[in-house]
Tab-separated table of C-alpha atoms and ligand atoms in Angstrom:
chain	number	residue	atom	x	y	z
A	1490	UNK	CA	0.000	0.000	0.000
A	1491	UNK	CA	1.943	3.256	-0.858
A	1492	UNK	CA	-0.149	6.733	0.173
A	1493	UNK	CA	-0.168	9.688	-2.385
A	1494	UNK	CA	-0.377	13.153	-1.358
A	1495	UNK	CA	-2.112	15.648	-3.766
A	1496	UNK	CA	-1.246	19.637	-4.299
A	1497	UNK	CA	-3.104	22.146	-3.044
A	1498	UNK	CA	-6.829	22.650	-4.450
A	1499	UNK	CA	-6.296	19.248	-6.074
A	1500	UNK	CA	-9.000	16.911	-4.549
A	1501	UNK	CA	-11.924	18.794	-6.023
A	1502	UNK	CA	-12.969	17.020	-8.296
A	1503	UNK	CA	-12.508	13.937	-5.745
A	1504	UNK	CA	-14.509	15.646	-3.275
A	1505	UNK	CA	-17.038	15.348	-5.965
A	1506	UNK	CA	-16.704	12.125	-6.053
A	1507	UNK	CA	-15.189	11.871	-10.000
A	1508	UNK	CA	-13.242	8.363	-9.316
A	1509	UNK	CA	-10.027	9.285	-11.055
A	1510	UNK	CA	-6.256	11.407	-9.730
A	1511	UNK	CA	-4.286	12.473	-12.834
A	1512	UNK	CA	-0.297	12.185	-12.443
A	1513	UNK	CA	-0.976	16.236	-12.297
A	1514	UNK	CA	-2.444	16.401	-9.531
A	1515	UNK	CA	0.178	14.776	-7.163
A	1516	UNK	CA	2.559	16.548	-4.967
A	1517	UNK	CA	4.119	13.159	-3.885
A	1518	UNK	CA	3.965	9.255	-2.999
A	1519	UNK	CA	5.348	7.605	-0.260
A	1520	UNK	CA	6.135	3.965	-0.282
A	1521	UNK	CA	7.783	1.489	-3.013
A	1522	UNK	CA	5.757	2.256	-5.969
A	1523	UNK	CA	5.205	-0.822	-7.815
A	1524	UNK	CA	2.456	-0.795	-10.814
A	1525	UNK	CA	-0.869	-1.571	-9.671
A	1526	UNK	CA	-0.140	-1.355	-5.924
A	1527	UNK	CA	-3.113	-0.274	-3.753
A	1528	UNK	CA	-2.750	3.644	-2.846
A	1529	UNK	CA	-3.790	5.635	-0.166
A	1530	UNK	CA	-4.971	9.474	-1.661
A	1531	UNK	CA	-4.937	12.288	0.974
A	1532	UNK	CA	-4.533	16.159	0.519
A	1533	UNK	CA	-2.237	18.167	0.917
A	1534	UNK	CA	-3.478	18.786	4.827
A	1535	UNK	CA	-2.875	15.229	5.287
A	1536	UNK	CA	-7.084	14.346	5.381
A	1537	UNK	CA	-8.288	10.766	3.693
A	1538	UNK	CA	-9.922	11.379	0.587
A	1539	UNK	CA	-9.840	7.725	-1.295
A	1540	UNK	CA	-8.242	4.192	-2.223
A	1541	UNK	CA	-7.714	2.772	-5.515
A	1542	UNK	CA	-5.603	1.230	-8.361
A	1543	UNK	CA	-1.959	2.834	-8.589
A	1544	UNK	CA	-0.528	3.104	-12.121
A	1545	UNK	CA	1.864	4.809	-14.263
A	1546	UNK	CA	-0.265	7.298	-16.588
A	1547	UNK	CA	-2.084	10.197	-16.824
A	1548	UNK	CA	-4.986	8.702	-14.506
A	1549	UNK	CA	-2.818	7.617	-11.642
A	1550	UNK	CA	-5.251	6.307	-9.494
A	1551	UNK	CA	-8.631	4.762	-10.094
A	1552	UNK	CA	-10.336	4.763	-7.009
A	1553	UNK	CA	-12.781	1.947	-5.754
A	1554	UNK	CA	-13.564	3.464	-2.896
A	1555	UNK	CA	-14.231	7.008	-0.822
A	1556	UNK	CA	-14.641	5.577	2.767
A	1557	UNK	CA	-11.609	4.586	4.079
A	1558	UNK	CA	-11.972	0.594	4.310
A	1559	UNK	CA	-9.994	-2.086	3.459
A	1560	UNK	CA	-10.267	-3.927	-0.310
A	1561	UNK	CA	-10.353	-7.132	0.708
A	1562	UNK	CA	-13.257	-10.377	0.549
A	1563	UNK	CA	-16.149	-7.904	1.881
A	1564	UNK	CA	-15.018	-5.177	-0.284
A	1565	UNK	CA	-15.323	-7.169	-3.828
A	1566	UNK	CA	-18.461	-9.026	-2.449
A	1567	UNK	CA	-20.236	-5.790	-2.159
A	1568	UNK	CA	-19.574	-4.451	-4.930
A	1569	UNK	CA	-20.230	-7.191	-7.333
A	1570	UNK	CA	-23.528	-8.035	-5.246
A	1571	UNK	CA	-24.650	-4.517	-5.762
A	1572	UNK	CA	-23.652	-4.924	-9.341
A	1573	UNK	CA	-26.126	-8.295	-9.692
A	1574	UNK	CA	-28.787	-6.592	-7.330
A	1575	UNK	CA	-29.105	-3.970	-10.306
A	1576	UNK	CA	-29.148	-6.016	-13.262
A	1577	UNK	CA	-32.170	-8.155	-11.775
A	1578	UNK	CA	-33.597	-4.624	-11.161
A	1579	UNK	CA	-33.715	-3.521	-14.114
A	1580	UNK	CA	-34.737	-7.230	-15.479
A	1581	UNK	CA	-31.497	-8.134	-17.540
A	1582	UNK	CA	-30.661	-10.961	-14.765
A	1583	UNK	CA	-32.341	-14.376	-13.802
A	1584	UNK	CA	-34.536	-13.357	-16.541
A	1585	UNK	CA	-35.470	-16.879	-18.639
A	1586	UNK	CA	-35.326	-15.063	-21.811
A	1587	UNK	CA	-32.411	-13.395	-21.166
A	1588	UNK	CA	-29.061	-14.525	-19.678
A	1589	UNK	CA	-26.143	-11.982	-21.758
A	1590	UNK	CA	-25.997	-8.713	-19.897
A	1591	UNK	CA	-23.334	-6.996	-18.664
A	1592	UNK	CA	-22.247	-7.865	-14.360
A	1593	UNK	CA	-19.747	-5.213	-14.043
A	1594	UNK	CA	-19.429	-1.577	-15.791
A	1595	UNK	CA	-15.917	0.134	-14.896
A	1596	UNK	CA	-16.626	3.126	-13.104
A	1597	UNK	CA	-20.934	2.812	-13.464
A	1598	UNK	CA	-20.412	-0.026	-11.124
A	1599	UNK	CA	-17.954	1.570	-8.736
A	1600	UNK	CA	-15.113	-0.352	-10.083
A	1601	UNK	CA	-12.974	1.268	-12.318
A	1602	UNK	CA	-10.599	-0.766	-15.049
A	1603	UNK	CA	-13.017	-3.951	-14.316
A	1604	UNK	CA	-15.450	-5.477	-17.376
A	1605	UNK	CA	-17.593	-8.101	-16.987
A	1606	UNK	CA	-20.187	-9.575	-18.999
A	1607	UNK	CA	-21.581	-12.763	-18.658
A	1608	UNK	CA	-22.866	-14.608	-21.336
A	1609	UNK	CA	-25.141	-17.727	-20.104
A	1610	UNK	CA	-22.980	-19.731	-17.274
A	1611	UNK	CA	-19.630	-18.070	-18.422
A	1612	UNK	CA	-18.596	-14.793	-17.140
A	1613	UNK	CA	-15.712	-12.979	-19.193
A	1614	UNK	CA	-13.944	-10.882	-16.850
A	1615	UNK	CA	-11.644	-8.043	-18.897
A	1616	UNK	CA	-9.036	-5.747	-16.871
A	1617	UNK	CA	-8.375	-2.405	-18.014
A	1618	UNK	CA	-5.979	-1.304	-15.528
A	1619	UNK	CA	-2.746	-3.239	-13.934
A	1620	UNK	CA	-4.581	-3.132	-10.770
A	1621	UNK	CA	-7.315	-5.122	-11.841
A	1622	UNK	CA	-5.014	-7.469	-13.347
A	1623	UNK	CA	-3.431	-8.554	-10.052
A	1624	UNK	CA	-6.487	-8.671	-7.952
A	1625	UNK	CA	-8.602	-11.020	-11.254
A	1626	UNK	CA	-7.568	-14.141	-8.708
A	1627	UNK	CA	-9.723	-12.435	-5.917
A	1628	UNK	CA	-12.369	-11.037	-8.303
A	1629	UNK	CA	-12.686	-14.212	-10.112
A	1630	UNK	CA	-13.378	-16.043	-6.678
A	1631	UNK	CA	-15.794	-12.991	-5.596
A	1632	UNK	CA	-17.759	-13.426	-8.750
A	1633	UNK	CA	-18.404	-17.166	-7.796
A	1634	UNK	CA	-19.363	-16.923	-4.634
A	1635	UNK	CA	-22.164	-13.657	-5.548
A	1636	UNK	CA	-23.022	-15.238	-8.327
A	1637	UNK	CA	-23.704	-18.664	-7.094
A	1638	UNK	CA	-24.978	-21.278	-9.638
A	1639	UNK	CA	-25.611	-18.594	-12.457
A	1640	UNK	CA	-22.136	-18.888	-13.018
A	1641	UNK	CA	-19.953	-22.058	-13.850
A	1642	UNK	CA	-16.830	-20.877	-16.031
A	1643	UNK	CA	-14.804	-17.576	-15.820
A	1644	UNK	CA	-13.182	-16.880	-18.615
A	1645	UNK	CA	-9.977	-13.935	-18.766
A	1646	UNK	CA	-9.640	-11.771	-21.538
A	1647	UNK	CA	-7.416	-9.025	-21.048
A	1648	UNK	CA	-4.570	-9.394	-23.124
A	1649	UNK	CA	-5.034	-6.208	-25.297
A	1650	UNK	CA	-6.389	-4.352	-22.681
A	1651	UNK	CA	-4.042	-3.739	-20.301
A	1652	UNK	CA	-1.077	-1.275	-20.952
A	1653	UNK	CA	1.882	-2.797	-23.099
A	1654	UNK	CA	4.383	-1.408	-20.936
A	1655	UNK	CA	3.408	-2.928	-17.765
A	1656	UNK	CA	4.883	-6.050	-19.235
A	1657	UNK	CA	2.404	-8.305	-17.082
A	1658	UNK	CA	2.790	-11.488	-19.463
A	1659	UNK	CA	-1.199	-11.553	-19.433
A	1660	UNK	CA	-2.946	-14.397	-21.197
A	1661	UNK	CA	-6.377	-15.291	-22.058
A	1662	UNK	CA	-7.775	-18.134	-20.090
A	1663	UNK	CA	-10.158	-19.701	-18.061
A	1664	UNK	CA	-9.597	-18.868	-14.098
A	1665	UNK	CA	-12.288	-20.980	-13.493
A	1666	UNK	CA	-14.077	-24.165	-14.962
A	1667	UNK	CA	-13.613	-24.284	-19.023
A	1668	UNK	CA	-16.757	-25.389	-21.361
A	1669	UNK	CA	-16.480	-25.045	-25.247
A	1670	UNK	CA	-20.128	-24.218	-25.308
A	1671	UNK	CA	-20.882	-21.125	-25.816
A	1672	UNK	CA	-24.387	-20.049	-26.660
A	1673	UNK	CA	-25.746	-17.434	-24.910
A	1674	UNK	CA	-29.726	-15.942	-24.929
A	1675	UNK	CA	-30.208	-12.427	-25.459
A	1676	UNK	CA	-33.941	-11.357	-26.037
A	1677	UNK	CA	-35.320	-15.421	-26.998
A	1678	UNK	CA	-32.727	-15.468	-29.717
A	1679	UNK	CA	-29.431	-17.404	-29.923
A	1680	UNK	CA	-25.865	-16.492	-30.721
A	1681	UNK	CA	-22.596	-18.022	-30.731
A	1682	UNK	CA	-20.577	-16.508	-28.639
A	1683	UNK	CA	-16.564	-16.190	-29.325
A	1684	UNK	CA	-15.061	-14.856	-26.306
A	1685	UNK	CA	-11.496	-16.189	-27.544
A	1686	UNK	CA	-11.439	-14.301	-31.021
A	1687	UNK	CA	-14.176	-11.719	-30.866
A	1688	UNK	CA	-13.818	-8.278	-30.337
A	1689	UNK	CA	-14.193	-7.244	-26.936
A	1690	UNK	CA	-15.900	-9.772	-24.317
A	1691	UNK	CA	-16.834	-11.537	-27.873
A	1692	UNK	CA	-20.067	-9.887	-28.308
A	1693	UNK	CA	-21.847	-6.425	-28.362
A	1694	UNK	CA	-23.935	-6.141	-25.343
A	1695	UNK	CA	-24.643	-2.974	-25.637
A	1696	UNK	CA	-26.520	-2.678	-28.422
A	1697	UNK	CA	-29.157	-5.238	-26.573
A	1698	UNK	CA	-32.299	-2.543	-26.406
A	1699	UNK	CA	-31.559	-0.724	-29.893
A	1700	UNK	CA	-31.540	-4.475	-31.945
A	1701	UNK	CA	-35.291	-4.374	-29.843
A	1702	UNK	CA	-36.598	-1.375	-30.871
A	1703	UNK	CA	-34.887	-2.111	-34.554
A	1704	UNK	CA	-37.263	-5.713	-34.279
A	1705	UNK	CA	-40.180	-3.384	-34.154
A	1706	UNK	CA	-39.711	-1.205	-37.251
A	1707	UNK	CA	-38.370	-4.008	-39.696
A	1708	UNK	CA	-41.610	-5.658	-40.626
A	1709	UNK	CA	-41.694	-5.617	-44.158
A	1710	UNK	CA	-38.649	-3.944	-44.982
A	1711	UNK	CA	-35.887	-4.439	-46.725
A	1712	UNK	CA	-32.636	-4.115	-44.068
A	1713	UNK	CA	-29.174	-3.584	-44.728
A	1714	UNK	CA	-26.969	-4.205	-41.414
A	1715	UNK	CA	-23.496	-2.344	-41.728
A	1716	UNK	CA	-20.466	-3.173	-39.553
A	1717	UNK	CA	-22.749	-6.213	-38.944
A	1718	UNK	CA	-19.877	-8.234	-36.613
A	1719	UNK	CA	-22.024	-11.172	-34.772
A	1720	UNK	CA	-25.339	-10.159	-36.672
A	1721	UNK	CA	-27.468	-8.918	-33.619
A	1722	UNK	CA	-29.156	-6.359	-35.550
A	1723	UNK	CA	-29.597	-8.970	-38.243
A	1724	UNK	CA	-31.380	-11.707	-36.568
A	1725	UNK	CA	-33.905	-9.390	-34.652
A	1726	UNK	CA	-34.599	-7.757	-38.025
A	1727	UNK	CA	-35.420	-11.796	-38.931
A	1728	UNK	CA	-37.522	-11.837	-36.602
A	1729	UNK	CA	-39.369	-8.724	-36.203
A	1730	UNK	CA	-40.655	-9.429	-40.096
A	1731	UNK	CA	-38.222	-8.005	-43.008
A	1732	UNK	CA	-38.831	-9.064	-46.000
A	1733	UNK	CA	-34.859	-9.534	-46.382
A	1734	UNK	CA	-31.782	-8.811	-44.754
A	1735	UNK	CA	-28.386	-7.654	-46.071
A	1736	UNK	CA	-25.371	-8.245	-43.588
A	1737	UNK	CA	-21.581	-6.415	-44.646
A	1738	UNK	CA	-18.447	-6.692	-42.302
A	1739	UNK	CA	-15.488	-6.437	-43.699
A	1740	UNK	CA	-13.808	-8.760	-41.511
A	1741	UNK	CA	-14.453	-12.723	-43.043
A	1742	UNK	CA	-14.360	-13.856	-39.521
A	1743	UNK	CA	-17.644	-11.523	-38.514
A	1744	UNK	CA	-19.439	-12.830	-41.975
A	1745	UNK	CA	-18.687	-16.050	-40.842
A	1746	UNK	CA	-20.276	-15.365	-37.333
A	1747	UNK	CA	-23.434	-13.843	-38.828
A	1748	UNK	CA	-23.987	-16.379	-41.127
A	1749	UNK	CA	-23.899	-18.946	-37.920
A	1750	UNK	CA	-26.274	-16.561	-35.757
A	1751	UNK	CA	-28.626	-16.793	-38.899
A	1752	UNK	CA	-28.522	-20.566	-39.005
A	1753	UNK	CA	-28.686	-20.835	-35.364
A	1754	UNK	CA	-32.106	-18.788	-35.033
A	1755	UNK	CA	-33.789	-19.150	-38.263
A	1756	UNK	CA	-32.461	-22.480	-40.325
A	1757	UNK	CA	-32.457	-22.495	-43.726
A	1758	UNK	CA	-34.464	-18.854	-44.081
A	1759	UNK	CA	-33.230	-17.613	-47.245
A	1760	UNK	CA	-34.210	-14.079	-46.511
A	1761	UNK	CA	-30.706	-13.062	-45.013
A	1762	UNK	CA	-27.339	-12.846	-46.946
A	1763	UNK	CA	-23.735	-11.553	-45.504
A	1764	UNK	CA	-21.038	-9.685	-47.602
A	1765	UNK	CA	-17.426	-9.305	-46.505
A	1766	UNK	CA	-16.802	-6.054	-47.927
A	1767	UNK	CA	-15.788	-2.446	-47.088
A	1768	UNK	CA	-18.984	-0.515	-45.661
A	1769	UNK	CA	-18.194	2.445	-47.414
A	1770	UNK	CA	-17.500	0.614	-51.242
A	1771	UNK	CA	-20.534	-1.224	-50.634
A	1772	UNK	CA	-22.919	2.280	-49.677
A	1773	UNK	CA	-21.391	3.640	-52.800
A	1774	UNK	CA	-21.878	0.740	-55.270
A	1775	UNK	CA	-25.229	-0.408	-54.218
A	1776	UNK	CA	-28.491	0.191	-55.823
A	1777	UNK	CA	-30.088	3.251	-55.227
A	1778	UNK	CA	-33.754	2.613	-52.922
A	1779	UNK	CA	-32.759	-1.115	-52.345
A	1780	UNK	CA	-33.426	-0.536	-48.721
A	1781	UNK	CA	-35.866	1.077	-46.231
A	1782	UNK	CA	-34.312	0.157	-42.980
A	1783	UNK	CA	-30.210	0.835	-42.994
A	1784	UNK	CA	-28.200	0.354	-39.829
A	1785	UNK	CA	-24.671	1.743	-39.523
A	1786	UNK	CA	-22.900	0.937	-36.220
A	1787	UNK	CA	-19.154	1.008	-37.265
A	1788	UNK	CA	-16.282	0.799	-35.087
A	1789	UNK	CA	-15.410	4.216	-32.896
A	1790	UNK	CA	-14.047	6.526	-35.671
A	1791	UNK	CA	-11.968	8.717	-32.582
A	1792	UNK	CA	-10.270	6.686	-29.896
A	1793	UNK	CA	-8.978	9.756	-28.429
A	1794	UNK	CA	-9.565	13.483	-28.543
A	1795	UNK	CA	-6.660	14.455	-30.918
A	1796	UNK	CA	-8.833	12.481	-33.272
A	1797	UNK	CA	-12.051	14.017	-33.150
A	1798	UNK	CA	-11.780	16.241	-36.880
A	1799	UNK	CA	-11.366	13.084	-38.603
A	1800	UNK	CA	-13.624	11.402	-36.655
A	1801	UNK	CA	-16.320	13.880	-37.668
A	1802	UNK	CA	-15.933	13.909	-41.466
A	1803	UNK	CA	-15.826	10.143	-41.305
A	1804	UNK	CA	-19.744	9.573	-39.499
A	1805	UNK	CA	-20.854	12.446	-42.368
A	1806	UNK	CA	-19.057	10.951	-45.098
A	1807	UNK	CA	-20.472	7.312	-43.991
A	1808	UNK	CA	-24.064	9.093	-43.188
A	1809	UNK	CA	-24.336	10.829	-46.493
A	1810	UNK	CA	-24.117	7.964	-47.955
A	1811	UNK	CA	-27.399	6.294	-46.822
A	1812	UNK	CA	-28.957	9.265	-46.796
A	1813	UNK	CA	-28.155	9.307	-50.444
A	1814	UNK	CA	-29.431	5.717	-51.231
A	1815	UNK	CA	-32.308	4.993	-48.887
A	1816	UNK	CA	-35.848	4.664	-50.293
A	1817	UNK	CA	-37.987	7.184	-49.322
A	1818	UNK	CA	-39.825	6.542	-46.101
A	1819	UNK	CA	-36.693	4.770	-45.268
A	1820	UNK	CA	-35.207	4.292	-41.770
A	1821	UNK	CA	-31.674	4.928	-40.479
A	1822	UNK	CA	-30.767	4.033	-36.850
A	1823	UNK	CA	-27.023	5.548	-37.006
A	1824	UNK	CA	-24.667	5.105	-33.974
A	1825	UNK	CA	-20.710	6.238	-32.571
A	1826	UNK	CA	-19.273	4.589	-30.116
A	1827	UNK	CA	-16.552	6.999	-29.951
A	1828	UNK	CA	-16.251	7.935	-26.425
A	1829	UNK	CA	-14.532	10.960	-27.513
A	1830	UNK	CA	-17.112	11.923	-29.594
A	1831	UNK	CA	-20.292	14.005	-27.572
A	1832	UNK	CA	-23.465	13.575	-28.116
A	1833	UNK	CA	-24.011	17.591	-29.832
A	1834	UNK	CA	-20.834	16.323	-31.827
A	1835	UNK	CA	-22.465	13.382	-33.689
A	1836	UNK	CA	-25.914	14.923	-34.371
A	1837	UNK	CA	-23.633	17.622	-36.086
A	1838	UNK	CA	-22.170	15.177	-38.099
A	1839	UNK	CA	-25.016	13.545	-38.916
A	1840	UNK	CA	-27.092	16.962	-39.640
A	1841	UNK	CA	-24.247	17.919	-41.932
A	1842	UNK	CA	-24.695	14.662	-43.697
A	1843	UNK	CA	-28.534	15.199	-44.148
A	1844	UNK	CA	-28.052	18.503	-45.657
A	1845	UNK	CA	-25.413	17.235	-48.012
A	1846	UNK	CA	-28.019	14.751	-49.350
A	1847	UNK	CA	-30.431	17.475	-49.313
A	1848	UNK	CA	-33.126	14.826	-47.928
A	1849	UNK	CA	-35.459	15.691	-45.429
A	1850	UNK	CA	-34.469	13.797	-42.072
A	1851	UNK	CA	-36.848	13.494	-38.958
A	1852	UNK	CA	-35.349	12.234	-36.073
A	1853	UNK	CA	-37.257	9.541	-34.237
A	1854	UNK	CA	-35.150	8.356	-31.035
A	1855	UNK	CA	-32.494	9.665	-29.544
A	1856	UNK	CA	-30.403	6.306	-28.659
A	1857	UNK	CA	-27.551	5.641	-26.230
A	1858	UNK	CA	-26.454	3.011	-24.067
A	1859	UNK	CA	-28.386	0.430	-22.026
A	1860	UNK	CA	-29.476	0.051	-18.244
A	1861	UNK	CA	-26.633	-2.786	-17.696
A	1862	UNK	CA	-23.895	0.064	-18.988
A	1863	UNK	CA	-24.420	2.410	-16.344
A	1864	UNK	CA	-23.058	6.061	-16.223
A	1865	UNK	CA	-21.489	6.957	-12.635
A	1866	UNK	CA	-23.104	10.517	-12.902
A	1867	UNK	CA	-19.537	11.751	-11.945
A	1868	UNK	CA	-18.181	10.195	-14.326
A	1869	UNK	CA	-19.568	11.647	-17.693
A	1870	UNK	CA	-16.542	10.063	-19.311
A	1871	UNK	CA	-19.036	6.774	-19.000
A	1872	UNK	CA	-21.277	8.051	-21.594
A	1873	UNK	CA	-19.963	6.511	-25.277
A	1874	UNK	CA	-22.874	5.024	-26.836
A	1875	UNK	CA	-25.210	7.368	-29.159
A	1876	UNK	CA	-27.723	6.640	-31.830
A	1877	UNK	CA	-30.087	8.678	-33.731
A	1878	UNK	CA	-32.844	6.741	-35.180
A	1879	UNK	CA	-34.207	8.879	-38.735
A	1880	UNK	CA	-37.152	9.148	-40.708
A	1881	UNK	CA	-35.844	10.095	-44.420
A	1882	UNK	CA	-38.730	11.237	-46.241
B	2105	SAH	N1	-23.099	-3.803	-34.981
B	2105	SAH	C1	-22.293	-4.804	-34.323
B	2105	SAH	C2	-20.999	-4.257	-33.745
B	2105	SAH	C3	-20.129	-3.559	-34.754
B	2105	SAH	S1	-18.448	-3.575	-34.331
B	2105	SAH	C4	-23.129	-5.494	-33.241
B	2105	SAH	O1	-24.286	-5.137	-33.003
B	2105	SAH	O2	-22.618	-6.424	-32.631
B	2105	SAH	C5	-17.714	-2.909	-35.762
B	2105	SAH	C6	-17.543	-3.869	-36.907
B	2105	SAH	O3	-17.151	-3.090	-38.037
B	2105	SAH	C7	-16.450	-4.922	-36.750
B	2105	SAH	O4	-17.000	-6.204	-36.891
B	2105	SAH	C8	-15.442	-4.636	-37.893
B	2105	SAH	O5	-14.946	-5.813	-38.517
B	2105	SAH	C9	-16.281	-3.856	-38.860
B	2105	SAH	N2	-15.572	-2.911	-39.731
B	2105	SAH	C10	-14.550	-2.079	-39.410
B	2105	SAH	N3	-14.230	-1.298	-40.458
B	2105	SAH	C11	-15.064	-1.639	-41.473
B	2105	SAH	C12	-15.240	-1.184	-42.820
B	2105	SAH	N4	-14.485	-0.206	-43.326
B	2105	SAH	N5	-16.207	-1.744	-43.567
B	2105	SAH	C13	-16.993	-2.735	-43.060
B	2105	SAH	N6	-16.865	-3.195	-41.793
B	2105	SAH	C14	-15.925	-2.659	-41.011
């Protein structure tokens, strides 16, 4: 445990309760600093302000908590009980219909640099911060014990996600049971789940209430699902009705994984095809009106701030595009993920892109992320998910 002392006028924003200390804002550390090491944050009168994750960056510390307590058994088991106690609140949980939701939401669950979604009876717990990385034994066995017999396997991912210069010699694995099977219920409807290869945990959770309200405007219509990965929006277009569904990923692998998700729900149904293709070559090459229902959820176009400009003209130059080509009386749900992209910030981009199309654009919903992805209100940095869903007349 080392203890950090913070300048003058620098525990502000803690007082406040945001959970992070930038490198800034210390005036020293006492103790052997090793990465990940638990830290003590006081001011600079010497008063208790926090206790978190110690690590070399711009965010120093992430703190778990504001009382001074210990992190120990009790700790974890609180948190990740309060963590379940919300997700059967809000119905995600013990729900027969339902078992892929996310447990654990970094800082919207009090527990900053921890992921974990859990996908039938496997959990897959991701670190994002070395500090999470050496306490995953005691997490791992925390998770079992709140989560009782929902849980069987816990599967590790956090090999890209923890900083490259720690040099932790992190691997993927199973830190508890191990079962190949991997089919997970979101909503009634089936997917394959690929925690090893897939992106992230292996599956898009949060897109869980926007592939809903997408079911219940595709009756009839013809959809085109861009950036289509595991085919979520796909198969709950199947199912709410289209007439016939158009999946593009450029990735093989994610054509591949749609094409199972099809199979899986709706055998043999002919109305679905998957291209592995470029999103942006197929907008421009493809038939002007052949869809009414277009869904664009690409990858976050700005992983940091510096890249914001670019980000911008890339979500209007993609946008335009369907605007361009979508029957009239068409629908667009259009989303970022770009953390460092607000809210304003992508309705400007996609406004610009309406007017460069020169259709006229009603917008429907306002989108963002689901109940199970929390936002620690002081912690707007939470917020990533946005979606506008159109009306192009
Ligand atoms: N809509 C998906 C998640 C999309 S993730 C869901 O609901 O689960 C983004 C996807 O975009 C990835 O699968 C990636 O392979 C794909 N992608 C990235 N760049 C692309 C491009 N230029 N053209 C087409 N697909 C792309």
């Amino acid at each position: 445990m080392i203890k950090i002392y913070l300048k003058r006028g620098k525990d502000e924003s803690l007082r406040r309760f945001h959970p992070w200390v930038f490198s800034g804002a210390i005036q020293r550390i006492e103790g052997k600093q090793e990465e990940g090491e638990l830290a003590r944050v006081f001011n600079s009168d010497g008063e208790y302000i926090a206790t978190g994750h110690w690590q070399i960056g711009s965010i120093a510390v992430r703190v778990l908590t504001f009382d001074d307590e210990p992190i120990d058994e009790g700790f974890w088991d609180q948190r990740l009980a309060a963590a379940l106690e919300a997700r059967m609140a809000i119905g995600v949980a013990d729900n027969e219909q339902n078992n892929t939701y996310r447990l654990v939401h970094g800082e919207g669950d009090h527990l900053p640099g921890l992921i974990i979604d859990i996908y039938g009876q496997t959990a897959v717990m991701q670190a994002h911060s070395v500090g999470m990385h050496i306490c995953r034994n005691e997490v791992a066995a925390s998770l079992k014990r709140v989560m009782q017999d929902r849980i069987e396997h816990i599967f590790y991912k956090s090999e890209t996600t923890l900083p490259f210069k720690a040099d932790l010699g992190q691997e993927n694995g199973f830190l508890l049971g191990g079962s190949p099977d991997n089919i997970a219920l979101e909503n009634g409807l089936k997917f394959h789940i690929d925690w090893l290869r897939g992106q992230k945990t292996g599956f898009f959770v949060d897109q869980r209430e926007n592939r809903s309200l997408l079911e219940h405007y595709s009756h009839g219509r013809d959809v085109l699902n861009m950036f289509c990965y595991t085919g979520g929006f796909s198969v709950y277009a199947m199912r709410g009705g289209a007439r016939k569904v158009h999946s593009v990923d450029s990735s093989a692998k994610a054509v591949d994984l749609v094409n199972a998700n099809v199979e899986l729900n709706f055998p043999g149904d002919s109305r679905h095809e998957a291209f592995a293709e470029d999103a942006f070559k197929f907008l421009q090459q493809m038939e002007q009106d052949a869809y009414d229902l277009i869904i664009l959820d690409p990858p976050a176009f700005a992983k940091h701030k510096d890249a914001l400009h670019n980000a911008m003209k890339g979500y209007t130059r993609l946008n335009v595009r369907a605007f361009e080509k979508i029957r009239p009386g068409g629908i667009l749900f259009t989303f970022s993920c770009s953390q460092a992209v607000s809210k304003d910030q992508f309705r400007l981009a996609v406004f610009t892109a309406a007017a460069q199309s020169g259709r006229r654009v009603r917008i429907l919903h306002q989108l963002h992320q689901p109940a199970d992805h929390p936002i620690n209100i002081y912690h707007p940095e939470g917020e990533y998910l946005k979606g506008l869903v159109l009306y192009v007349e």
